[in-house]
PDB file of C-alpha atoms in Angstrom:
ATOM      1  CA  MET O   1     110.959 104.824 117.421  1.00 46.00           C
ATOM      2  CA  THR O   2     112.005 102.347 114.707  1.00 47.00           C
ATOM      3  CA  ILE O   3     108.413 101.129 114.386  1.00 48.00           C
ATOM      4  CA  SER O   4     107.202 104.734 114.034  1.00 48.00           C
ATOM      5  CA  ALA O   5     109.719 105.406 111.278  1.00 46.00           C
ATOM      6  CA  LEU O   6     108.809 102.219 109.430  1.00 46.00           C
ATOM      7  CA  SER O   7     105.087 102.964 109.810  1.00 49.00           C
ATOM      8  CA  SER O   8     105.689 106.375 108.255  1.00 49.00           C
ATOM      9  CA  LEU O   9     107.402 104.734 105.291  1.00 49.00           C
ATOM     10  CA  ILE O  10     104.402 102.469 104.789  1.00 52.00           C
ATOM     11  CA  ILE O  11     101.737 105.183 105.101  1.00 54.00           C
ATOM     12  CA  ALA O  12     103.524 108.047 103.281  1.00 51.00           C
ATOM     13  CA  PRO O  13     103.027 106.718  99.731  1.00 50.00           C
ATOM     14  CA  LEU O  14      99.316 106.239 100.332  1.00 50.00           C
ATOM     15  CA  VAL O  15      98.786 109.742 101.748  1.00 50.00           C
ATOM     16  CA  LEU O  16     100.884 111.421  99.071  1.00 50.00           C
ATOM     17  CA  SER O  17      99.193 109.555  96.246  1.00 48.00           C
ATOM     18  CA  ALA O  18      95.730 110.336  97.604  1.00 50.00           C
ATOM     19  CA  SER O  19      96.461 114.073  97.483  1.00 48.00           C
ATOM     20  CA  GLN O  20      97.735 113.758  93.902  1.00 49.00           C
ATOM     21  CA  ALA O  21      94.792 111.640  92.731  1.00 45.00           C
ATOM     22  CA  SER O  22      92.468 114.602  92.477  1.00 45.00           C
ATOM     23  CA  ALA O  23      94.914 116.485  90.217  1.00 47.00           C
ATOM     24  CA  GLU O  24      95.573 113.691  87.696  1.00 48.00           C
ATOM     25  CA  THR O  25      93.618 110.764  86.323  1.00 58.00           C
ATOM     26  CA  LYS O  26      96.476 108.337  85.491  1.00 70.00           C
ATOM     27  CA  LYS O  27      96.445 105.290  87.750  1.00 91.00           C
ATOM     28  CA  GLY O  28      99.553 103.387  88.760  1.00 95.00           C
ATOM     29  CA  THR O  29     103.160 103.949  87.758  1.00 96.00           C
ATOM     30  CA  ASP O  30     105.236 102.388  85.011  1.00 96.00           C
ATOM     31  CA  ALA O  31     108.479 103.759  86.452  1.00 96.00           C
ATOM     32  CA  SER O  32     111.685 101.761  86.277  1.00 97.00           C
ATOM     33  CA  TYR O  33     113.822 102.956  89.177  1.00 98.00           C
ATOM     34  CA  VAL O  34     116.664 102.323  91.590  1.00 98.00           C
ATOM     35  CA  GLY O  35     116.462 103.300  95.243  1.00 98.00           C
ATOM     36  CA  ALA O  36     118.002 102.971  98.674  1.00 98.00           C
ATOM     37  CA  GLY O  37     116.782 103.030 102.247  1.00 98.00           C
ATOM     38  CA  VAL O  38     116.466 101.052 105.460  1.00 97.00           C
ATOM     39  CA  GLY O  39     115.861  97.349 106.017  1.00 95.00           C
ATOM     40  CA  ALA O  40     114.759  95.938 109.350  1.00 94.00           C
ATOM     41  CA  GLY O  41     114.432  92.288 110.266  1.00 92.00           C
ATOM     42  CA  VAL O  42     111.578  91.920 112.742  1.00 91.00           C
ATOM     43  CA  THR O  43     111.865  88.212 113.595  1.00 86.00           C
ATOM     44  CA  SER O  44     114.415  85.909 115.165  1.00 75.00           C
ATOM     45  CA  GLY O  45     115.192  82.278 114.397  1.00 70.00           C
ATOM     46  CA  GLY O  46     115.089  81.520 118.129  1.00 66.00           C
ATOM     47  CA  GLN O  47     118.530  79.900 118.333  1.00 69.00           C
ATOM     48  CA  GLY O  48     120.293  83.015 119.635  1.00 66.00           C
ATOM     49  CA  ILE O  49     123.425  82.760 117.478  1.00 65.00           C
ATOM     50  CA  ASN O  50     123.446  84.956 114.358  1.00 63.00           C
ATOM     51  CA  ASP O  51     119.672  84.822 113.954  1.00 62.00           C
ATOM     52  CA  ASP O  52     118.436  87.849 115.903  1.00 70.00           C
ATOM     53  CA  ALA O  53     116.297  90.537 114.286  1.00 75.00           C
ATOM     54  CA  THR O  54     118.776  92.710 112.393  1.00 85.00           C
ATOM     55  CA  PHE O  55     118.677  96.350 111.314  1.00 92.00           C
ATOM     56  CA  GLY O  56     120.439  97.398 108.111  1.00 94.00           C
ATOM     57  CA  GLY O  57     119.794  98.887 104.723  1.00 96.00           C
ATOM     58  CA  ASN O  58     118.487  98.097 101.279  1.00 97.00           C
ATOM     59  CA  VAL O  59     119.114  98.895  97.659  1.00 98.00           C
ATOM     60  CA  THR O  60     116.270  98.033  95.331  1.00 97.00           C
ATOM     61  CA  GLY O  61     115.474  98.310  91.673  1.00 97.00           C
ATOM     62  CA  ARG O  62     112.489  97.781  89.410  1.00 98.00           C
ATOM     63  CA  VAL O  63     112.337  97.298  85.649  1.00 98.00           C
ATOM     64  CA  LYS O  64     108.821  97.383  84.196  1.00 97.00           C
ATOM     65  CA  LEU O  65     108.302  94.540  81.706  1.00 97.00           C
ATOM     66  CA  GLY O  66     106.588  96.258  78.764  1.00 95.00           C
ATOM     67  CA  THR O  67     102.828  96.739  78.952  1.00 94.00           C
ATOM     68  CA  THR O  68     102.331  93.643  81.123  1.00 96.00           C
ATOM     69  CA  PRO O  69     101.438  93.900  84.824  1.00 97.00           C
ATOM     70  CA  PHE O  70     104.825  92.310  85.657  1.00 98.00           C
ATOM     71  CA  SER O  71     108.177  93.733  86.723  1.00 98.00           C
ATOM     72  CA  ALA O  72     111.650  92.356  87.375  1.00 98.00           C
ATOM     73  CA  ARG O  73     112.988  93.498  90.725  1.00 98.00           C
ATOM     74  CA  GLY O  74     116.287  93.190  92.513  1.00 97.00           C
ATOM     75  CA  ASN O  75     117.086  93.848  96.153  1.00 97.00           C
ATOM     76  CA  VAL O  76     120.147  93.808  98.341  1.00 98.00           C
ATOM     77  CA  LEU O  77     119.444  93.749 102.088  1.00 96.00           C
ATOM     78  CA  TRP O  78     122.477  94.166 104.291  1.00 95.00           C
ATOM     79  CA  SER O  79     123.537  94.197 107.912  1.00 92.00           C
ATOM     80  CA  ASP O  80     126.905  94.956 109.466  1.00 90.00           C
ATOM     81  CA  LYS O  81     127.819  91.265 108.945  1.00 89.00           C
ATOM     82  CA  THR O  82     126.782  90.388 105.373  1.00 91.00           C
ATOM     83  CA  SER O  83     124.124  90.913 102.723  1.00 96.00           C
ATOM     84  CA  ALA O  84     121.362  89.019 100.948  1.00 96.00           C
ATOM     85  CA  ILE O  85     120.814  89.402  97.204  1.00 98.00           C
ATOM     86  CA  ILE O  86     117.179  88.855  96.165  1.00 98.00           C
ATOM     87  CA  PRO O  87     116.108  88.696  92.503  1.00 98.00           C
ATOM     88  CA  GLU O  88     112.300  88.776  92.202  1.00 98.00           C
ATOM     89  CA  LEU O  89     109.381  88.963  89.810  1.00 98.00           C
ATOM     90  CA  SER O  90     106.323  90.997  90.745  1.00 98.00           C
ATOM     91  CA  VAL O  91     102.708  91.463  89.794  1.00 98.00           C
ATOM     92  CA  ASP O  92     101.932  95.190  89.920  1.00 98.00           C
ATOM     93  CA  VAL O  93      98.437  96.530  90.593  1.00 97.00           C
ATOM     94  CA  PRO O  94      97.617 100.230  90.082  1.00 97.00           C
ATOM     95  CA  ILE O  95      95.788 101.432  93.204  1.00 97.00           C
ATOM     96  CA  ALA O  96      95.878 105.213  92.884  1.00 96.00           C
ATOM     97  CA  ASN O  97      97.372 108.018  90.860  1.00 95.00           C
ATOM     98  CA  ARG O  98     101.065 107.202  90.249  1.00 96.00           C
ATOM     99  CA  THR O  99     100.882 104.426  92.879  1.00 97.00           C
ATOM    100  CA  ASN O 100     101.122 100.631  92.660  1.00 97.00           C
ATOM    101  CA  ALA O 101     100.712  97.819  95.112  1.00 98.00           C
ATOM    102  CA  TYR O 102     102.718  94.712  94.239  1.00 98.00           C
ATOM    103  CA  LEU O 103     103.238  91.077  95.178  1.00 98.00           C
ATOM    104  CA  THR O 104     106.658  89.493  94.713  1.00 98.00           C
ATOM    105  CA  GLY O 105     108.289  86.109  94.614  1.00 98.00           C
ATOM    106  CA  GLY O 106     111.997  85.347  94.449  1.00 98.00           C
ATOM    107  CA  TYR O 107     114.985  83.794  96.150  1.00 98.00           C
ATOM    108  CA  SER O 108     117.411  85.175  98.739  1.00 97.00           C
ATOM    109  CA  PHE O 109     121.108  84.390  98.365  1.00 97.00           C
ATOM    110  CA  VAL O 110     122.932  85.147 101.651  1.00 95.00           C
ATOM    111  CA  GLU O 111     126.570  85.964 100.911  1.00 95.00           C
ATOM    112  CA  LYS O 112     127.976  84.513 104.161  1.00 91.00           C
ATOM    113  CA  ASP O 113     125.748  81.590 105.115  1.00 83.00           C
ATOM    114  CA  GLY O 114     125.089  81.690 108.872  1.00 83.00           C
ATOM    115  CA  SER O 115     125.645  85.454 109.220  1.00 88.00           C
ATOM    116  CA  PRO O 116     122.606  87.658 109.959  1.00 89.00           C
ATOM    117  CA  THR O 117     120.828  89.849 107.405  1.00 92.00           C
ATOM    118  CA  PRO O 118     117.426  91.538 107.725  1.00 93.00           C
ATOM    119  CA  ILE O 119     115.951  88.512 105.831  1.00 94.00           C
ATOM    120  CA  GLY O 120     117.548  85.673 107.806  1.00 91.00           C
ATOM    121  CA  ASN O 121     120.909  83.895 107.794  1.00 90.00           C
ATOM    122  CA  LYS O 122     120.612  81.344 104.975  1.00 93.00           C
ATOM    123  CA  ASP O 123     119.406  81.109 101.374  1.00 96.00           C
ATOM    124  CA  SER O 124     115.613  80.843 101.031  1.00 96.00           C
ATOM    125  CA  VAL O 125     112.496  81.385  98.958  1.00 98.00           C
ATOM    126  CA  VAL O 126     111.132  84.903  99.517  1.00 98.00           C
ATOM    127  CA  VAL O 127     107.612  86.280  99.045  1.00 98.00           C
ATOM    128  CA  GLY O 128     106.578  89.848  99.640  1.00 98.00           C
ATOM    129  CA  ALA O 129     104.176  92.720  99.181  1.00 98.00           C
ATOM    130  CA  GLY O 130     104.704  96.443  98.864  1.00 98.00           C
ATOM    131  CA  VAL O 131     103.624  99.862  97.689  1.00 98.00           C
ATOM    132  CA  GLU O 132     105.489 102.325  95.462  1.00 98.00           C
ATOM    133  CA  SER O 133     104.444 105.863  94.587  1.00 98.00           C
ATOM    134  CA  GLU O 134     105.837 108.659  92.442  1.00 97.00           C
ATOM    135  CA  VAL O 135     105.921 111.707  94.720  1.00 96.00           C
ATOM    136  CA  ALA O 136     107.803 114.192  92.531  1.00 94.00           C
ATOM    137  CA  ASN O 137     109.220 114.363  89.039  1.00 92.00           C
ATOM    138  CA  ASN O 138     111.550 111.303  88.754  1.00 95.00           C
ATOM    139  CA  PHE O 139     111.340 110.436  92.488  1.00 98.00           C
ATOM    140  CA  LEU O 140     109.439 107.628  94.205  1.00 97.00           C
ATOM    141  CA  VAL O 141     108.993 106.312  97.708  1.00 98.00           C
ATOM    142  CA  TYR O 142     108.631 102.591  98.282  1.00 98.00           C
ATOM    143  CA  THR O 143     107.993 100.249 101.149  1.00 98.00           C
ATOM    144  CA  ASN O 144     107.608  96.509 101.346  1.00 98.00           C
ATOM    145  CA  ALA O 145     107.522  93.509 103.628  1.00 97.00           C
ATOM    146  CA  LYS O 146     109.383  90.331 102.703  1.00 97.00           C
ATOM    147  CA  VAL O 147     109.080  86.867 104.214  1.00 97.00           C
ATOM    148  CA  GLY O 148     111.950  84.405 103.869  1.00 95.00           C
ATOM    149  CA  LEU O 149     110.608  80.866 104.124  1.00 96.00           C
ATOM    150  CA  GLY O 150     113.053  78.658 106.048  1.00 90.00           C
ATOM    151  CA  ALA O 151     115.538  81.535 106.153  1.00 91.00           C
ATOM    152  CA  TYR O 152     117.194  80.613 109.481  1.00 89.00           C
ATOM    153  CA  GLN O 153     119.678  77.830 110.111  1.00 87.00           C
ATOM    154  CA  ASN O 154     118.348  75.216 112.573  1.00 84.00           C
ATOM    155  CA  SER O 155     114.879  76.813 112.674  1.00 85.00           C
ATOM    156  CA  ASP O 156     111.635  76.655 110.702  1.00 86.00           C
ATOM    157  CA  THR O 157     110.733  80.214 111.723  1.00 87.00           C
ATOM    158  CA  PRO O 158     110.164  82.486 108.716  1.00 93.00           C
ATOM    159  CA  ALA O 159     112.256  85.657 108.543  1.00 93.00           C
ATOM    160  CA  VAL O 160     110.284  88.895 108.122  1.00 95.00           C
ATOM    161  CA  SER O 161     111.857  92.109 106.896  1.00 96.00           C
ATOM    162  CA  ILE O 162     110.286  95.575 106.540  1.00 97.00           C
ATOM    163  CA  ASN O 163     112.028  97.826 104.005  1.00 97.00           C
ATOM    164  CA  GLY O 164     111.544 101.323 102.659  1.00 97.00           C
ATOM    165  CA  GLY O 165     113.336 104.081 100.851  1.00 98.00           C
ATOM    166  CA  ILE O 166     113.504 106.658  98.095  1.00 98.00           C
ATOM    167  CA  GLY O 167     113.991 105.794  94.446  1.00 98.00           C
ATOM    168  CA  TYR O 168     115.099 107.652  91.334  1.00 98.00           C
ATOM    169  CA  ARG O 169     113.229 106.968  88.083  1.00 97.00           C
ATOM    170  CA  PHE O 170     115.535 106.191  85.149  1.00 94.00           C
ATOM    171  CA  LYS O 171     112.849 105.216  82.646  1.00 87.00           C
TER     172      LYS O 171
END
């Protein structure tokens, strides 16, 4: 059921933007927004103590950097134990009407080192990819996958997190 819900979050922006593409000609979105939703870790560090796949939530934000294809992004992924704060930069690519795909790079700061979050249990470099789409006036849906490199204590296994939610455009 969780995989079905996450799959819906990934596919919804593409379907919604495809139906809007015939009505408008503008490609991509320049929206700066803040949003909230779910965050699900889908990997385990393999050690069995505080490194299992973890379900939680996310808060995310995007600030478009002028007319460049870049944005500053911030994410907080949390579990019932602690949270990870992830500042990122992204390259945004318009793919459809009011819809972008993006690639990100940043760093995850785990508040309580050793405690599980959807993106691992220790500080790490994070790379990711996602899609965001304006679906109504001032509202967006977003989904992304993040990979924490070396994000588990005592393990080289990368941490993978799938995230999605609804955002509100403030600019």
